[in-house]
Amino acid sequence: MKLNLEQIPREKTLSKREFIQKYFKPQKPVVIERFIEDWPAYSKWNLDYMKEIAGDKEVPLYDDRPVKHDEGFNEPHAKMKMADYVELLKSGPTKYRIFLWNILKEVPELQKDFSYPDFGLRLMKGLPMLFFGGEDSYTFMHYDIDLANIFHFHFEGKKQCILYSQSETKFLYKIPHSLITREDIDFADPDIKKWPALKHAKGHVTNLEHGNVLYIPEGYWHHMKYITPGFSMSLRSIPRKPKNFGQAVYNIFVMRHFDNLMRKLKGQEWIDWKNEKAVERTQKLLLQE
């Protein structure tokens, strides 16, 4: 059995008013197909350009290995020069991804290639982040620590995106004191017999291509899989719903530090306990449905 996913609506373009009324207020995802064609980045940004302009920069790399108790929050698994990483992407499938790479800090020249669009939300101008991935690489299903509204601009290649709202969390085997689901769930091809609650979760799916913009509503779970090598940039706006804003504050100032403390105190036992609890809690909630 496949996941219960509906295609994310696609719009050729959207005015600010249309976006606010149709998608932001009801908190629904959307793909805008033609929105950034006036950006220099639209024609300039590809892997070769990134190699040219940032080839000597050392970049943090992540793969799909499970979380370990002795690794810090968002600690990279390897580092490499951008030029070497681009060649790695071109050479064939690789699990290595670049995650949360701040282009203002690392390559200030790139900020000349894009502008901050007026979607009717105040975007955080200090946090434009780049994400790169090789063929078949993917992120774990997760949501962002600040539960932000995210505008995800895709460049080069194809990328599959699966989204779930927070209302579906009870079916997703969420790890307690964390922002991820069980890492051994393959959301691209899940084993429903092993993870039966997933068949009850209602989600959204789309494929992104060069120039597409995906709006991810605040707090939405997302799983990204690179069908071909490519990269994206995210711009974000703080959550507007008081409940989500409060949860974001808790995540940043309490949850993250508590989890790191327990990893130090309990070691792998803490990770194993959380994985077991994810299954127990999901099964319990499923029985209550």
PDB file of C-alpha atoms in Angstrom:
ATOM      1  CA  MET A   1       0.000   0.000   0.000  1.00  0.00           C
ATOM      2  CA  LYS A   2       1.249   3.455  -0.921  1.00  0.00           C
ATOM      3  CA  LEU A   3       1.158   6.535   1.302  1.00  0.00           C
ATOM      4  CA  ASN A   4      -2.050   8.569   1.249  1.00  0.00           C
ATOM      5  CA  LEU A   5      -0.713  11.600  -0.618  1.00  0.00           C
ATOM      6  CA  GLU A   6      -2.419  14.220  -2.771  1.00  0.00           C
ATOM      7  CA  GLN A   7      -0.635  16.386  -5.290  1.00  0.00           C
ATOM      8  CA  ILE A   8       0.219  19.870  -4.067  1.00  0.00           C
ATOM      9  CA  PRO A   9      -1.651  22.537  -6.099  1.00  0.00           C
ATOM     10  CA  ARG A  10       0.435  24.296  -8.724  1.00  0.00           C
ATOM     11  CA  GLU A  11       0.012  27.891  -9.870  1.00  0.00           C
ATOM     12  CA  LYS A  12       1.758  29.530 -12.821  1.00  0.00           C
ATOM     13  CA  THR A  13       2.093  32.683 -10.730  1.00  0.00           C
ATOM     14  CA  LEU A  14       0.351  34.289  -7.752  1.00  0.00           C
ATOM     15  CA  SER A  15      -0.280  37.829  -6.572  1.00  0.00           C
ATOM     16  CA  LYS A  16       0.339  38.654  -2.927  1.00  0.00           C
ATOM     17  CA  ARG A  17      -3.398  38.854  -2.283  1.00  0.00           C
ATOM     18  CA  GLU A  18      -4.078  35.505  -3.945  1.00  0.00           C
ATOM     19  CA  PHE A  19      -1.300  33.837  -1.984  1.00  0.00           C
ATOM     20  CA  ILE A  20      -2.521  35.192   1.357  1.00  0.00           C
ATOM     21  CA  GLN A  21      -6.167  34.283   0.745  1.00  0.00           C
ATOM     22  CA  LYS A  22      -5.766  30.894  -0.938  1.00  0.00           C
ATOM     23  CA  TYR A  23      -2.726  29.453   0.806  1.00  0.00           C
ATOM     24  CA  PHE A  24      -1.327  31.374   3.769  1.00  0.00           C
ATOM     25  CA  LYS A  25      -4.533  31.967   5.724  1.00  0.00           C
ATOM     26  CA  PRO A  26      -5.747  28.355   5.359  1.00  0.00           C
ATOM     27  CA  GLN A  27      -2.135  27.124   5.769  1.00  0.00           C
ATOM     28  CA  LYS A  28      -2.052  25.051   2.595  1.00  0.00           C
ATOM     29  CA  PRO A  29       1.073  24.265   0.550  1.00  0.00           C
ATOM     30  CA  VAL A  30       1.439  25.422  -3.040  1.00  0.00           C
ATOM     31  CA  VAL A  31       3.994  25.283  -5.857  1.00  0.00           C
ATOM     32  CA  ILE A  32       4.445  28.507  -7.826  1.00  0.00           C
ATOM     33  CA  GLU A  33       5.958  27.593 -11.168  1.00  0.00           C
ATOM     34  CA  ARG A  34       6.990  30.971 -12.583  1.00  0.00           C
ATOM     35  CA  PHE A  35       7.901  33.518  -9.950  1.00  0.00           C
ATOM     36  CA  ILE A  36      11.657  34.154 -10.060  1.00  0.00           C
ATOM     37  CA  GLU A  37      12.403  34.463 -13.771  1.00  0.00           C
ATOM     38  CA  ASP A  38      13.520  38.079 -13.251  1.00  0.00           C
ATOM     39  CA  TRP A  39      16.175  37.015 -10.722  1.00  0.00           C
ATOM     40  CA  PRO A  40      19.744  36.743 -12.062  1.00  0.00           C
ATOM     41  CA  ALA A  41      19.857  33.483 -10.096  1.00  0.00           C
ATOM     42  CA  TYR A  42      17.221  31.988 -12.394  1.00  0.00           C
ATOM     43  CA  SER A  43      19.655  31.888 -15.314  1.00  0.00           C
ATOM     44  CA  LYS A  44      22.966  31.821 -13.409  1.00  0.00           C
ATOM     45  CA  TRP A  45      22.537  29.382 -10.566  1.00  0.00           C
ATOM     46  CA  ASN A  46      23.596  25.846 -11.382  1.00  0.00           C
ATOM     47  CA  LEU A  47      26.179  23.456  -9.988  1.00  0.00           C
ATOM     48  CA  ASP A  48      28.952  24.749 -12.256  1.00  0.00           C
ATOM     49  CA  TYR A  49      28.327  28.324 -11.141  1.00  0.00           C
ATOM     50  CA  MET A  50      28.439  27.294  -7.485  1.00  0.00           C
ATOM     51  CA  LYS A  51      31.722  25.516  -8.138  1.00  0.00           C
ATOM     52  CA  GLU A  52      33.095  28.639  -9.814  1.00  0.00           C
ATOM     53  CA  ILE A  53      32.028  31.160  -7.176  1.00  0.00           C
ATOM     54  CA  ALA A  54      32.427  29.055  -4.030  1.00  0.00           C
ATOM     55  CA  GLY A  55      34.767  26.248  -5.068  1.00  0.00           C
ATOM     56  CA  ASP A  56      37.353  26.970  -2.366  1.00  0.00           C
ATOM     57  CA  LYS A  57      34.794  27.101   0.467  1.00  0.00           C
ATOM     58  CA  GLU A  58      34.718  24.182   2.878  1.00  0.00           C
ATOM     59  CA  VAL A  59      31.151  22.923   3.192  1.00  0.00           C
ATOM     60  CA  PRO A  60      29.474  20.762   5.873  1.00  0.00           C
ATOM     61  CA  LEU A  61      28.086  17.447   4.611  1.00  0.00           C
ATOM     62  CA  TYR A  62      25.350  15.213   6.010  1.00  0.00           C
ATOM     63  CA  ASP A  63      24.133  11.752   5.056  1.00  0.00           C
ATOM     64  CA  ASP A  64      21.362   9.395   6.141  1.00  0.00           C
ATOM     65  CA  ARG A  65      23.125   7.682   9.055  1.00  0.00           C
ATOM     66  CA  PRO A  66      21.010   7.427  12.226  1.00  0.00           C
ATOM     67  CA  VAL A  67      21.382   9.990  14.998  1.00  0.00           C
ATOM     68  CA  LYS A  68      24.109   9.031  17.493  1.00  0.00           C
ATOM     69  CA  HIS A  69      24.201  10.032  21.144  1.00  0.00           C
ATOM     70  CA  ASP A  70      27.680  11.542  20.862  1.00  0.00           C
ATOM     71  CA  GLU A  71      26.835  13.844  17.967  1.00  0.00           C
ATOM     72  CA  GLY A  72      25.670  17.392  18.632  1.00  0.00           C
ATOM     73  CA  PHE A  73      22.584  19.064  17.186  1.00  0.00           C
ATOM     74  CA  ASN A  74      22.998  19.351  13.376  1.00  0.00           C
ATOM     75  CA  GLU A  75      26.650  18.310  13.567  1.00  0.00           C
ATOM     76  CA  PRO A  76      28.025  17.505  10.058  1.00  0.00           C
ATOM     77  CA  HIS A  77      29.258  14.021   9.186  1.00  0.00           C
ATOM     78  CA  ALA A  78      32.030  15.236   6.862  1.00  0.00           C
ATOM     79  CA  LYS A  79      33.518  18.356   5.251  1.00  0.00           C
ATOM     80  CA  MET A  80      34.738  18.983   1.716  1.00  0.00           C
ATOM     81  CA  LYS A  81      35.659  21.819  -0.635  1.00  0.00           C
ATOM     82  CA  MET A  82      32.645  22.935  -2.670  1.00  0.00           C
ATOM     83  CA  ALA A  83      34.518  22.253  -5.931  1.00  0.00           C
ATOM     84  CA  ASP A  84      35.138  18.646  -4.874  1.00  0.00           C
ATOM     85  CA  TYR A  85      31.555  18.261  -3.686  1.00  0.00           C
ATOM     86  CA  VAL A  86      30.149  19.415  -7.033  1.00  0.00           C
ATOM     87  CA  GLU A  87      32.330  16.872  -8.808  1.00  0.00           C
ATOM     88  CA  LEU A  88      31.099  14.210  -6.383  1.00  0.00           C
ATOM     89  CA  LEU A  89      27.484  15.107  -7.239  1.00  0.00           C
ATOM     90  CA  LYS A  90      28.205  14.810 -10.950  1.00  0.00           C
ATOM     91  CA  SER A  91      30.025  11.499 -10.649  1.00  0.00           C
ATOM     92  CA  GLY A  92      26.970   9.485  -9.558  1.00  0.00           C
ATOM     93  CA  PRO A  93      24.622   8.826  -6.634  1.00  0.00           C
ATOM     94  CA  THR A  94      25.838   9.991  -3.225  1.00  0.00           C
ATOM     95  CA  LYS A  95      24.154  10.291   0.162  1.00  0.00           C
ATOM     96  CA  TYR A  96      26.034  13.462   1.050  1.00  0.00           C
ATOM     97  CA  ARG A  97      23.956  16.641   1.319  1.00  0.00           C
ATOM     98  CA  ILE A  98      24.635  20.242   2.305  1.00  0.00           C
ATOM     99  CA  PHE A  99      22.147  21.389   4.927  1.00  0.00           C
ATOM    100  CA  LEU A 100      21.467  24.945   6.158  1.00  0.00           C
ATOM    101  CA  TRP A 101      24.364  26.680   4.368  1.00  0.00           C
ATOM    102  CA  ASN A 102      24.086  30.433   5.001  1.00  0.00           C
ATOM    103  CA  ILE A 103      24.982  32.139   1.736  1.00  0.00           C
ATOM    104  CA  LEU A 104      25.129  35.637   3.251  1.00  0.00           C
ATOM    105  CA  LYS A 105      27.884  34.467   5.570  1.00  0.00           C
ATOM    106  CA  GLU A 106      29.743  32.145   3.209  1.00  0.00           C
ATOM    107  CA  VAL A 107      29.416  33.759  -0.248  1.00  0.00           C
ATOM    108  CA  PRO A 108      28.069  37.335   0.077  1.00  0.00           C
ATOM    109  CA  GLU A 109      28.233  37.867  -3.710  1.00  0.00           C
ATOM    110  CA  LEU A 110      25.325  35.476  -4.177  1.00  0.00           C
ATOM    111  CA  GLN A 111      22.894  37.845  -2.484  1.00  0.00           C
ATOM    112  CA  LYS A 112      23.120  40.065  -5.591  1.00  0.00           C
ATOM    113  CA  ASP A 113      21.433  37.303  -7.589  1.00  0.00           C
ATOM    114  CA  PHE A 114      18.075  37.274  -5.798  1.00  0.00           C
ATOM    115  CA  SER A 115      15.629  39.570  -4.023  1.00  0.00           C
ATOM    116  CA  TYR A 116      13.261  39.082  -1.116  1.00  0.00           C
ATOM    117  CA  PRO A 117       9.805  38.659  -2.683  1.00  0.00           C
ATOM    118  CA  ASP A 118       6.739  40.286  -1.193  1.00  0.00           C
ATOM    119  CA  PHE A 119       4.423  37.439  -0.251  1.00  0.00           C
ATOM    120  CA  GLY A 120       2.746  39.548   2.414  1.00  0.00           C
ATOM    121  CA  LEU A 121       4.955  38.044   5.139  1.00  0.00           C
ATOM    122  CA  ARG A 122       8.043  39.537   6.736  1.00  0.00           C
ATOM    123  CA  LEU A 123      10.947  37.354   5.641  1.00  0.00           C
ATOM    124  CA  MET A 124      14.003  36.894   7.857  1.00  0.00           C
ATOM    125  CA  LYS A 125      16.669  38.515   5.705  1.00  0.00           C
ATOM    126  CA  GLY A 126      19.619  37.152   7.639  1.00  0.00           C
ATOM    127  CA  LEU A 127      18.762  33.511   7.009  1.00  0.00           C
ATOM    128  CA  PRO A 128      18.754  32.579   3.311  1.00  0.00           C
ATOM    129  CA  MET A 129      19.890  28.960   3.393  1.00  0.00           C
ATOM    130  CA  LEU A 130      21.114  26.663   0.619  1.00  0.00           C
ATOM    131  CA  PHE A 131      20.513  22.905   0.483  1.00  0.00           C
ATOM    132  CA  PHE A 132      22.353  20.557  -1.922  1.00  0.00           C
ATOM    133  CA  GLY A 133      21.923  16.859  -2.585  1.00  0.00           C
ATOM    134  CA  GLY A 134      23.092  14.080  -4.880  1.00  0.00           C
ATOM    135  CA  GLU A 135      20.980  11.582  -6.788  1.00  0.00           C
ATOM    136  CA  ASP A 136      18.905   9.444  -4.366  1.00  0.00           C
ATOM    137  CA  SER A 137      19.986  11.409  -1.279  1.00  0.00           C
ATOM    138  CA  TYR A 138      17.220  12.442   1.086  1.00  0.00           C
ATOM    139  CA  THR A 139      16.392  14.066   4.391  1.00  0.00           C
ATOM    140  CA  PHE A 140      14.641  12.290   7.232  1.00  0.00           C
ATOM    141  CA  MET A 141      11.026  13.293   7.681  1.00  0.00           C
ATOM    142  CA  HIS A 142      11.260  16.324   9.966  1.00  0.00           C
ATOM    143  CA  TYR A 143       9.923  19.770  10.721  1.00  0.00           C
ATOM    144  CA  ASP A 144      11.971  22.876  11.397  1.00  0.00           C
ATOM    145  CA  ILE A 145      12.841  23.855  14.942  1.00  0.00           C
ATOM    146  CA  ASP A 146      11.304  27.335  14.560  1.00  0.00           C
ATOM    147  CA  LEU A 147       8.111  26.099  12.810  1.00  0.00           C
ATOM    148  CA  ALA A 148       8.640  28.846  10.209  1.00  0.00           C
ATOM    149  CA  ASN A 149       6.697  29.534   7.037  1.00  0.00           C
ATOM    150  CA  ILE A 150       9.158  28.394   4.361  1.00  0.00           C
ATOM    151  CA  PHE A 151       9.556  29.439   0.725  1.00  0.00           C
ATOM    152  CA  HIS A 152      11.714  26.821  -0.977  1.00  0.00           C
ATOM    153  CA  PHE A 153      13.227  27.945  -4.312  1.00  0.00           C
ATOM    154  CA  HIS A 154      14.600  25.069  -6.370  1.00  0.00           C
ATOM    155  CA  PHE A 155      17.538  25.264  -8.802  1.00  0.00           C
ATOM    156  CA  GLU A 156      18.809  22.555 -11.159  1.00  0.00           C
ATOM    157  CA  GLY A 157      17.637  18.971 -11.175  1.00  0.00           C
ATOM    158  CA  LYS A 158      14.491  17.361  -9.804  1.00  0.00           C
ATOM    159  CA  LYS A 159      13.436  16.885  -6.215  1.00  0.00           C
ATOM    160  CA  GLN A 160      10.491  15.078  -4.620  1.00  0.00           C
ATOM    161  CA  CYS A 161       8.861  16.714  -1.593  1.00  0.00           C
ATOM    162  CA  ILE A 162       6.438  14.975   0.784  1.00  0.00           C
ATOM    163  CA  LEU A 163       4.637  17.146   3.346  1.00  0.00           C
ATOM    164  CA  TYR A 164       2.391  16.513   6.344  1.00  0.00           C
ATOM    165  CA  SER A 165       0.679  19.022   8.608  1.00  0.00           C
ATOM    166  CA  GLN A 166       1.172  18.851  12.378  1.00  0.00           C
ATOM    167  CA  SER A 167      -2.317  17.343  12.655  1.00  0.00           C
ATOM    168  CA  GLU A 168      -0.919  14.117  11.155  1.00  0.00           C
ATOM    169  CA  THR A 169       1.908  13.797  13.710  1.00  0.00           C
ATOM    170  CA  LYS A 170       0.097  11.063  15.632  1.00  0.00           C
ATOM    171  CA  PHE A 171       0.500   8.730  12.641  1.00  0.00           C
ATOM    172  CA  LEU A 172       4.147   9.476  11.813  1.00  0.00           C
ATOM    173  CA  TYR A 173       6.133   7.721  14.582  1.00  0.00           C
ATOM    174  CA  LYS A 174       7.563  10.978  15.901  1.00  0.00           C
ATOM    175  CA  ILE A 175      10.644  10.681  18.094  1.00  0.00           C
ATOM    176  CA  PRO A 176       9.990  12.348  21.485  1.00  0.00           C
ATOM    177  CA  HIS A 177      12.100  15.389  22.407  1.00  0.00           C
ATOM    178  CA  SER A 178      13.027  15.687  18.740  1.00  0.00           C
ATOM    179  CA  LEU A 179      11.932  17.069  15.354  1.00  0.00           C
ATOM    180  CA  ILE A 180      12.117  13.844  13.334  1.00  0.00           C
ATOM    181  CA  THR A 181      10.227  10.605  12.793  1.00  0.00           C
ATOM    182  CA  ARG A 182      11.780   7.150  13.094  1.00  0.00           C
ATOM    183  CA  GLU A 183      14.840   7.261  10.868  1.00  0.00           C
ATOM    184  CA  ASP A 184      14.349   3.706   9.618  1.00  0.00           C
ATOM    185  CA  ILE A 185      11.124   4.645   7.806  1.00  0.00           C
ATOM    186  CA  ASP A 186      11.700   4.999   4.061  1.00  0.00           C
ATOM    187  CA  PHE A 187       9.042   7.554   3.129  1.00  0.00           C
ATOM    188  CA  ALA A 188       9.904   7.106  -0.558  1.00  0.00           C
ATOM    189  CA  ASP A 189       8.895   3.433  -0.321  1.00  0.00           C
ATOM    190  CA  PRO A 190       7.535   2.689   3.184  1.00  0.00           C
ATOM    191  CA  ASP A 191       6.881  -0.739   4.644  1.00  0.00           C
ATOM    192  CA  ILE A 192       3.250  -0.296   5.709  1.00  0.00           C
ATOM    193  CA  LYS A 193       3.189  -3.681   7.426  1.00  0.00           C
ATOM    194  CA  LYS A 194       5.981  -2.554   9.711  1.00  0.00           C
ATOM    195  CA  TRP A 195       4.626   1.001  10.109  1.00  0.00           C
ATOM    196  CA  PRO A 196       0.822   0.545   9.880  1.00  0.00           C
ATOM    197  CA  ALA A 197      -0.099   3.975  11.243  1.00  0.00           C
ATOM    198  CA  LEU A 198       1.307   5.623   8.104  1.00  0.00           C
ATOM    199  CA  LYS A 199      -1.676   4.492   6.039  1.00  0.00           C
ATOM    200  CA  HIS A 200      -3.890   6.793   8.124  1.00  0.00           C
ATOM    201  CA  ALA A 201      -1.746   9.904   7.575  1.00  0.00           C
ATOM    202  CA  LYS A 202      -2.968  12.319   4.898  1.00  0.00           C
ATOM    203  CA  GLY A 203      -0.144  14.165   3.214  1.00  0.00           C
ATOM    204  CA  HIS A 204       0.957  16.068   0.134  1.00  0.00           C
ATOM    205  CA  VAL A 205       3.538  15.407  -2.568  1.00  0.00           C
ATOM    206  CA  THR A 206       5.113  17.218  -5.507  1.00  0.00           C
ATOM    207  CA  ASN A 207       8.211  17.214  -7.695  1.00  0.00           C
ATOM    208  CA  LEU A 208      10.187  20.432  -8.013  1.00  0.00           C
ATOM    209  CA  GLU A 209      12.150  21.559 -11.057  1.00  0.00           C
ATOM    210  CA  HIS A 210      14.354  24.559 -11.805  1.00  0.00           C
ATOM    211  CA  GLY A 211      12.608  27.824 -10.935  1.00  0.00           C
ATOM    212  CA  ASN A 212       9.768  26.296  -8.912  1.00  0.00           C
ATOM    213  CA  VAL A 213       8.887  27.767  -5.512  1.00  0.00           C
ATOM    214  CA  LEU A 214       7.306  25.554  -2.845  1.00  0.00           C
ATOM    215  CA  TYR A 215       5.458  27.191   0.035  1.00  0.00           C
ATOM    216  CA  ILE A 216       5.649  25.005   3.163  1.00  0.00           C
ATOM    217  CA  PRO A 217       3.186  26.216   5.827  1.00  0.00           C
ATOM    218  CA  GLU A 218       4.396  26.719   9.374  1.00  0.00           C
ATOM    219  CA  GLY A 219       5.334  23.588  11.260  1.00  0.00           C
ATOM    220  CA  TYR A 220       4.762  21.218   8.324  1.00  0.00           C
ATOM    221  CA  TRP A 221       6.694  17.973   8.268  1.00  0.00           C
ATOM    222  CA  HIS A 222       8.798  17.583   5.116  1.00  0.00           C
ATOM    223  CA  HIS A 223      10.809  14.831   3.445  1.00  0.00           C
ATOM    224  CA  MET A 224      13.031  15.823   0.514  1.00  0.00           C
ATOM    225  CA  LYS A 225      14.494  13.326  -1.948  1.00  0.00           C
ATOM    226  CA  TYR A 226      16.809  14.369  -4.781  1.00  0.00           C
ATOM    227  CA  ILE A 227      15.819  12.525  -7.954  1.00  0.00           C
ATOM    228  CA  THR A 228      18.820  14.099  -9.679  1.00  0.00           C
ATOM    229  CA  PRO A 229      21.650  16.258  -8.260  1.00  0.00           C
ATOM    230  CA  GLY A 230      20.553  19.788  -7.479  1.00  0.00           C
ATOM    231  CA  PHE A 231      20.082  22.469  -4.873  1.00  0.00           C
ATOM    232  CA  SER A 232      17.524  24.811  -3.369  1.00  0.00           C
ATOM    233  CA  MET A 233      17.358  28.005  -1.323  1.00  0.00           C
ATOM    234  CA  SER A 234      14.938  28.610   1.529  1.00  0.00           C
ATOM    235  CA  LEU A 235      13.637  31.926   2.819  1.00  0.00           C
ATOM    236  CA  ARG A 236      11.566  31.895   5.988  1.00  0.00           C
ATOM    237  CA  SER A 237       9.104  33.885   8.067  1.00  0.00           C
ATOM    238  CA  ILE A 238       8.389  33.349  11.761  1.00  0.00           C
ATOM    239  CA  PRO A 239       5.189  31.444  12.633  1.00  0.00           C
ATOM    240  CA  ARG A 240       2.105  33.624  13.038  1.00  0.00           C
ATOM    241  CA  LYS A 241      -0.039  31.235  15.051  1.00  0.00           C
ATOM    242  CA  PRO A 242       0.570  31.827  18.799  1.00  0.00           C
ATOM    243  CA  LYS A 243       0.645  28.078  19.494  1.00  0.00           C
ATOM    244  CA  ASN A 244       3.325  27.507  16.855  1.00  0.00           C
ATOM    245  CA  PHE A 245       5.352  30.520  17.994  1.00  0.00           C
ATOM    246  CA  GLY A 246       5.264  29.231  21.574  1.00  0.00           C
ATOM    247  CA  GLN A 247       6.320  25.770  20.442  1.00  0.00           C
ATOM    248  CA  ALA A 248       9.199  27.276  18.453  1.00  0.00           C
ATOM    249  CA  VAL A 249      10.459  29.148  21.527  1.00  0.00           C
ATOM    250  CA  TYR A 250      10.236  25.948  23.579  1.00  0.00           C
ATOM    251  CA  ASN A 251      12.087  23.931  20.913  1.00  0.00           C
ATOM    252  CA  ILE A 252      14.935  26.418  20.652  1.00  0.00           C
ATOM    253  CA  PHE A 253      15.444  27.296  24.318  1.00  0.00           C
ATOM    254  CA  VAL A 254      14.337  24.136  26.165  1.00  0.00           C
ATOM    255  CA  MET A 255      13.826  20.985  24.090  1.00  0.00           C
ATOM    256  CA  ARG A 256      17.097  21.114  22.163  1.00  0.00           C
ATOM    257  CA  HIS A 257      19.203  21.634  25.304  1.00  0.00           C
ATOM    258  CA  PHE A 258      17.320  18.992  27.286  1.00  0.00           C
ATOM    259  CA  ASP A 259      17.875  16.434  24.544  1.00  0.00           C
ATOM    260  CA  ASN A 260      21.587  17.215  24.336  1.00  0.00           C
ATOM    261  CA  LEU A 261      21.886  16.911  28.130  1.00  0.00           C
ATOM    262  CA  MET A 262      20.169  13.516  28.151  1.00  0.00           C
ATOM    263  CA  ARG A 263      22.448  12.263  25.362  1.00  0.00           C
ATOM    264  CA  LYS A 264      25.447  13.138  27.524  1.00  0.00           C
ATOM    265  CA  LEU A 265      23.965  11.561  30.649  1.00  0.00           C
ATOM    266  CA  LYS A 266      22.365   8.432  29.170  1.00  0.00           C
ATOM    267  CA  GLY A 267      24.293   7.912  25.931  1.00  0.00           C
ATOM    268  CA  GLN A 268      22.885   5.473  23.382  1.00  0.00           C
ATOM    269  CA  GLU A 269      20.345   4.292  25.946  1.00  0.00           C
ATOM    270  CA  TRP A 270      18.562   7.640  25.530  1.00  0.00           C
ATOM    271  CA  ILE A 271      18.422   7.287  21.723  1.00  0.00           C
ATOM    272  CA  ASP A 272      17.131   3.712  21.978  1.00  0.00           C
ATOM    273  CA  TRP A 273      14.474   4.722  24.534  1.00  0.00           C
ATOM    274  CA  LYS A 274      13.231   7.506  22.263  1.00  0.00           C
ATOM    275  CA  ASN A 275      12.977   5.141  19.284  1.00  0.00           C
ATOM    276  CA  GLU A 276      10.956   2.657  21.340  1.00  0.00           C
ATOM    277  CA  LYS A 277       8.673   5.402  22.663  1.00  0.00           C
ATOM    278  CA  ALA A 278       7.992   6.628  19.123  1.00  0.00           C
ATOM    279  CA  VAL A 279       6.432   3.263  18.288  1.00  0.00           C
ATOM    280  CA  GLU A 280       4.633   2.861  21.617  1.00  0.00           C
ATOM    281  CA  ARG A 281       3.050   6.310  21.495  1.00  0.00           C
ATOM    282  CA  THR A 282       1.977   5.994  17.881  1.00  0.00           C
ATOM    283  CA  GLN A 283       0.375   2.605  18.502  1.00  0.00           C
ATOM    284  CA  LYS A 284      -1.429   3.946  21.559  1.00  0.00           C
ATOM    285  CA  LEU A 285      -2.771   6.940  19.653  1.00  0.00           C
ATOM    286  CA  LEU A 286      -3.800   4.687  16.765  1.00  0.00           C
ATOM    287  CA  LEU A 287      -5.924   2.579  19.107  1.00  0.00           C
ATOM    288  CA  GLN A 288      -7.704   5.745  20.257  1.00  0.00           C
ATOM    289  CA  GLU A 289      -8.743   6.651  16.720  1.00  0.00           C
TER     290      GLU A 289
END
